[in-house]
XYZ file of C-alpha atoms in Angstrom:
345
model
C 64.893 12.162 22.836
C 62.683 9.403 21.636
C 60.049 10.107 24.533
C 59.850 13.751 23.598
C 59.201 12.625 20.081
C 56.422 10.469 21.122
C 54.916 13.066 23.253
C 55.080 15.454 20.545
C 53.441 13.055 18.035
C 50.585 12.479 20.782
C 50.075 15.973 21.292
C 49.984 16.686 17.557
C 47.401 13.692 16.964
C 45.233 15.254 19.853
C 45.313 18.577 18.442
C 44.220 17.340 15.095
C 41.365 15.324 16.663
C 40.184 18.288 18.772
C 40.114 20.520 15.741
C 38.196 17.899 13.776
C 35.788 17.470 16.726
C 35.430 21.440 17.076
C 34.755 21.494 13.175
C 32.190 19.097 13.572
C 30.443 20.875 16.318
C 30.490 23.989 14.701
C 29.084 22.556 11.447
C 26.447 21.088 13.272
C 25.497 24.262 14.996
C 25.574 26.160 11.537
C 23.401 23.487 10.007
C 20.876 23.763 12.853
C 20.690 27.534 12.767
C 20.652 27.498 8.985
C 17.714 25.124 8.887
C 15.792 27.175 11.644
C 16.478 30.385 9.574
C 15.044 28.476 6.394
C 12.058 27.496 8.498
C 11.424 31.022 9.618
C 11.793 32.400 6.030
C 9.378 29.983 4.599
C 6.928 30.384 7.729
C 7.121 34.254 7.212
C 6.529 34.068 3.439
C 3.472 31.941 4.053
C 1.907 34.348 6.466
C 2.797 37.536 4.423
C 1.274 35.913 1.082
C -1.351 33.747 2.298
C -4.309 35.894 0.920
C -2.646 36.191 -2.518
C -2.394 32.471 -2.907
C -5.860 31.989 -1.624
C -7.096 34.485 -4.195
C -5.209 32.625 -6.894
C -5.989 29.319 -6.023
C -9.549 29.269 -4.737
C -10.912 32.511 -6.152
C -8.981 32.314 -9.408
C -7.727 35.822 -9.207
C -4.571 36.856 -10.960
C -1.292 36.540 -8.971
C 1.056 39.492 -8.216
C 4.096 38.842 -10.369
C 7.445 38.452 -8.417
C 10.639 36.520 -8.788
C 10.523 33.758 -6.095
C 13.859 32.670 -4.064
C 14.679 29.073 -3.263
C 13.070 29.588 0.300
C 10.022 30.979 -1.283
C 9.680 28.091 -3.849
C 9.810 25.789 -0.903
C 6.957 27.846 0.761
C 4.852 27.748 -2.415
C 5.442 24.110 -2.550
C 4.002 23.805 0.842
C 1.113 25.969 0.166
C 0.283 23.931 -2.842
C 0.253 20.619 -1.044
C -1.891 22.057 1.829
C -4.672 23.382 -0.586
C -4.581 20.414 -2.851
C -4.832 17.775 -0.027
C -7.162 19.533 2.166
C -9.931 21.116 -0.134
C -9.467 18.351 -2.722
C -10.956 20.300 -5.723
C -9.964 19.755 -9.392
C -9.904 23.412 -10.024
C -7.340 24.147 -7.274
C -5.176 21.259 -8.403
C -5.128 22.485 -12.163
C -4.152 25.991 -11.089
C -1.337 24.522 -8.769
C -0.050 22.187 -11.323
C -0.130 24.979 -14.119
C 1.946 27.328 -11.926
C 4.395 24.537 -11.062
C 4.866 23.873 -14.868
C 5.276 27.439 -15.583
C 7.469 28.718 -12.667
C 8.873 25.800 -10.796
C 10.093 23.494 -13.430
C 13.884 23.801 -12.597
C 13.067 23.646 -8.939
C 11.626 20.149 -9.027
C 13.822 18.971 -11.857
C 16.754 19.539 -9.841
C 15.216 17.712 -6.871
C 14.509 14.564 -9.110
C 18.059 14.488 -10.597
C 19.707 15.311 -7.183
C 22.014 12.885 -5.639
C 20.222 13.155 -2.348
C 17.577 10.577 -2.216
C 15.359 12.466 0.237
C 15.053 15.309 -2.829
C 14.414 12.673 -5.129
C 11.513 11.316 -2.811
C 10.015 14.744 -2.604
C 9.881 15.435 -6.144
C 8.259 11.840 -6.811
C 5.796 12.580 -3.964
C 5.009 16.026 -5.602
C 4.428 14.630 -9.127
C 1.903 12.563 -7.868
C 0.256 15.081 -5.546
C 0.314 17.986 -7.833
C 0.241 16.246 -11.405
C 3.560 17.427 -12.402
C 3.534 15.939 -15.896
C 6.851 17.836 -16.879
C 8.597 15.330 -14.686
C 7.018 12.069 -15.962
C 9.532 11.648 -18.956
C 12.553 11.864 -16.556
C 10.916 9.136 -14.239
C 10.255 6.996 -17.233
C 13.629 7.165 -18.153
C 14.837 6.215 -14.790
C 12.486 3.234 -14.709
C 13.810 2.216 -18.348
C 17.431 2.564 -17.382
C 16.542 0.392 -14.097
C 17.831 3.078 -11.911
C 15.420 2.099 -9.297
C 17.107 3.499 -6.135
C 15.636 2.360 -2.903
C 12.558 0.380 -2.586
C 10.637 3.411 -1.494
C 11.834 5.481 -4.565
C 10.999 2.408 -6.869
C 7.469 2.167 -5.595
C 6.983 5.949 -5.915
C 8.203 5.734 -9.574
C 5.819 2.887 -10.368
C 2.896 4.767 -8.807
C 3.754 7.508 -11.365
C 3.888 5.011 -14.179
C 0.650 3.503 -13.206
C -0.880 6.955 -13.485
C 0.849 8.011 -16.859
C 2.266 5.014 -18.611
C 0.266 1.894 -18.460
C 2.630 -0.441 -20.557
C 5.555 0.408 -18.477
C 3.873 -0.085 -15.061
C 2.822 -3.609 -16.247
C 6.139 -4.415 -17.474
C 7.577 -3.853 -14.068
C 4.563 -5.606 -12.208
C 5.420 -8.674 -14.526
C 9.179 -8.359 -13.780
C 10.006 -6.158 -10.830
C 13.545 -4.854 -10.593
C 13.555 -5.181 -6.871
C 11.877 -8.055 -4.849
C 8.446 -7.150 -3.708
C 6.972 -8.772 -0.570
C 3.273 -8.806 -0.069
C 2.977 -5.482 1.659
C 4.997 -3.808 -1.125
C 2.328 -5.333 -3.815
C -0.453 -4.183 -1.574
C 1.061 -0.678 -1.743
C 0.817 -0.558 -5.434
C -2.492 -2.392 -5.860
C -4.220 -0.125 -3.618
C -3.135 3.085 -5.237
C -3.891 2.232 -8.894
C -6.965 2.537 -11.002
C -9.510 -0.160 -10.915
C -8.899 -0.860 -14.550
C -5.658 -2.454 -13.698
C -7.410 -4.929 -11.280
C -9.711 -5.801 -14.202
C -6.600 -6.591 -16.235
C -4.965 -8.739 -13.614
C -8.295 -10.743 -13.301
C -8.575 -11.141 -16.986
C -5.147 -12.195 -17.456
C -4.612 -14.119 -14.114
C -2.991 -17.094 -15.587
C -0.256 -14.900 -17.216
C 0.791 -13.302 -14.016
C 4.000 -14.412 -11.906
C 2.949 -16.492 -8.785
C 3.842 -13.564 -6.323
C 1.787 -11.264 -8.014
C -1.073 -13.859 -8.253
C -1.117 -14.413 -4.513
C -0.831 -10.485 -3.773
C -3.689 -9.978 -6.252
C -5.946 -12.414 -4.427
C -4.914 -10.810 -0.954
C -5.723 -7.396 -2.216
C -9.119 -8.628 -3.551
C -10.071 -9.823 -0.023
C -10.117 -6.223 0.985
C -11.564 -4.799 -2.074
C -15.554 -4.105 -1.662
C -16.202 -2.837 -5.176
C -15.830 -6.235 -7.032
C -18.137 -7.379 -9.961
C -19.593 -10.895 -10.537
C -16.746 -11.782 -12.948
C -14.400 -11.683 -9.934
C -16.361 -14.343 -8.312
C -16.356 -16.406 -11.432
C -12.453 -16.161 -11.131
C -12.260 -17.043 -7.369
C -14.417 -20.206 -7.820
C -12.493 -21.299 -10.910
C -9.331 -21.066 -8.624
C -10.731 -23.419 -6.069
C -9.609 -26.368 -8.205
C -5.852 -25.007 -8.396
C -3.213 -27.393 -7.561
C -1.499 -24.529 -5.396
C -2.650 -24.493 -1.848
C -1.777 -21.043 -1.514
C -3.853 -19.949 -4.428
C -6.985 -22.095 -3.277
C -6.721 -20.591 0.189
C -6.731 -17.022 -0.818
C -9.542 -17.742 -3.321
C -11.594 -18.932 -0.315
C -10.817 -15.847 1.656
C -11.536 -13.500 -1.341
C -14.991 -15.502 -1.832
C -15.636 -15.096 2.182
C -14.901 -11.503 1.758
C -17.075 -11.193 -1.351
C -20.187 -12.274 0.539
C -21.717 -14.584 -2.059
C -21.306 -18.007 -4.005
C -22.721 -19.313 -7.260
C -23.743 -22.684 -5.845
C -22.752 -24.587 -2.623
C -22.003 -27.721 -4.557
C -18.645 -26.274 -5.634
C -17.512 -26.262 -2.043
C -18.568 -29.745 -0.838
C -14.884 -31.055 -1.463
C -13.622 -28.678 1.128
C -15.516 -30.347 3.926
C -12.887 -33.156 3.833
C -9.709 -31.052 2.879
C -6.786 -32.052 4.728
C -5.875 -28.372 5.507
C -7.990 -27.066 8.624
C -7.546 -23.499 7.095
C -9.551 -24.438 4.070
C -12.321 -26.100 6.158
C -12.288 -22.770 8.415
C -12.856 -20.626 5.572
C -15.689 -23.041 4.330
C -17.376 -22.590 7.471
C -16.816 -18.753 7.189
C -18.301 -18.715 3.717
C -21.323 -20.784 4.660
C -22.507 -18.033 6.886
C -24.426 -16.362 4.037
C -25.466 -19.534 2.331
C -29.000 -20.299 2.970
C -29.207 -23.504 0.792
C -30.164 -26.845 2.501
C -26.801 -28.204 1.734
C -25.224 -25.477 3.849
C -26.879 -26.681 6.915
C -25.478 -30.217 6.224
C -22.240 -29.130 5.759
C -22.115 -26.869 8.688
C -23.368 -29.877 10.940
C -20.512 -31.803 9.785
C -17.953 -28.979 10.474
C -19.302 -28.921 13.946
C -17.917 -32.204 14.577
C -14.346 -31.276 13.132
C -11.261 -32.202 14.977
C -10.075 -28.669 14.756
C -11.674 -26.389 17.659
C -11.319 -23.228 15.330
C -13.342 -25.003 12.448
C -15.986 -26.051 15.144
C -16.261 -22.442 16.496
C -16.500 -20.818 13.013
C -19.273 -23.438 12.208
C -21.275 -22.560 15.231
C -20.876 -18.907 14.538
C -22.109 -19.465 10.953
C -25.122 -21.449 12.214
C -26.073 -18.878 14.599
C -26.399 -16.169 11.887
C -28.774 -18.484 9.789
C -32.479 -19.042 9.730
C -33.320 -21.833 12.302
C -29.687 -21.942 12.980
C -30.066 -21.982 16.681
C -32.240 -24.845 16.694
C -29.740 -27.117 14.684
C -26.904 -25.793 16.890
C -28.586 -27.067 19.887
C -29.303 -30.439 18.232
C -25.709 -30.932 17.224
C -24.701 -29.846 20.840
C -27.087 -32.422 22.263
C -25.797 -35.125 19.996
C -22.498 -34.334 20.910
C -23.201 -34.636 24.755
C -24.891 -37.992 24.045
C -21.875 -39.181 22.353
C -19.667 -38.014 25.170
C -21.975 -39.914 27.559
C -21.788 -43.191 25.658
C -17.952 -42.816 25.413
C -17.857 -42.180 29.098
C -20.100 -45.442 30.052
C -18.046 -47.743 27.558
C -14.756 -46.455 29.224
C -16.264 -47.405 32.770
C -17.391 -50.711 31.706
C -13.925 -51.744 30.589
């Protein structure tokens, strides 16, 4: 009797598991087919209405009125993004943004307030691409309530804040609700207006350390910096923080100019070979007499990377080839003398 009950129990369990597996299988098939049907509907709408949307967005002609279904709204969303990103015309962006504000407000608002992160990310991306200003208050509220979501979502919300709410953006840059690494700071700094960089330059001492370092790193890649940035970089050469000094040197090397070579003399004797290396790199565009003197000293540096960069910098300066040959001859003479001394011992 007990064996029969056990077998019956096993049979029931197996039947339930089989039923669950079948449900999962059919649900997967259904979702796949539903996704395919949705894609076909969107694609058919785009093909059938392509001319109307071209006339509206590009030729500024009236659009035939009709009530759009959810799938059609998704198609319109794709059309807008395609036109705005590929043609990059202010008039097209303005017409797409206006249409969205008048006819797609509920569509995008539901996405932004959805529990599905993919929907929220979609709405945030569209806010940036299509200038959906009607979503900005909702995004600001999420930031003020510290509802950051994932790092990707938080970064997108901060990009929106940078575009529409300067004070809110700066507040989060000073005190991020999530911990940023260098890459995340770079994502933000490379997607904001130049006026923010000017602000960070003018208020550098007030910035948190991680933002200071990230700002200097980003400055190495920015080719549109004015003379006031060089002044900041050279001021930072006396910083007690090695990370700041190193990044300041790198930013100066990228900037391609200096105010006076004497500001850099102390780095010849730096205990950090990276600083000596960057000095050798900076001197490649400095044609003052002291520059040649410093490079000749760096040619004798104990670190091979520093010696190599010093040689490269000399080769790019007027008369640098002759000086490089002179240093090489002296080195050969020193090596020969050292070898003779060793043989006599």
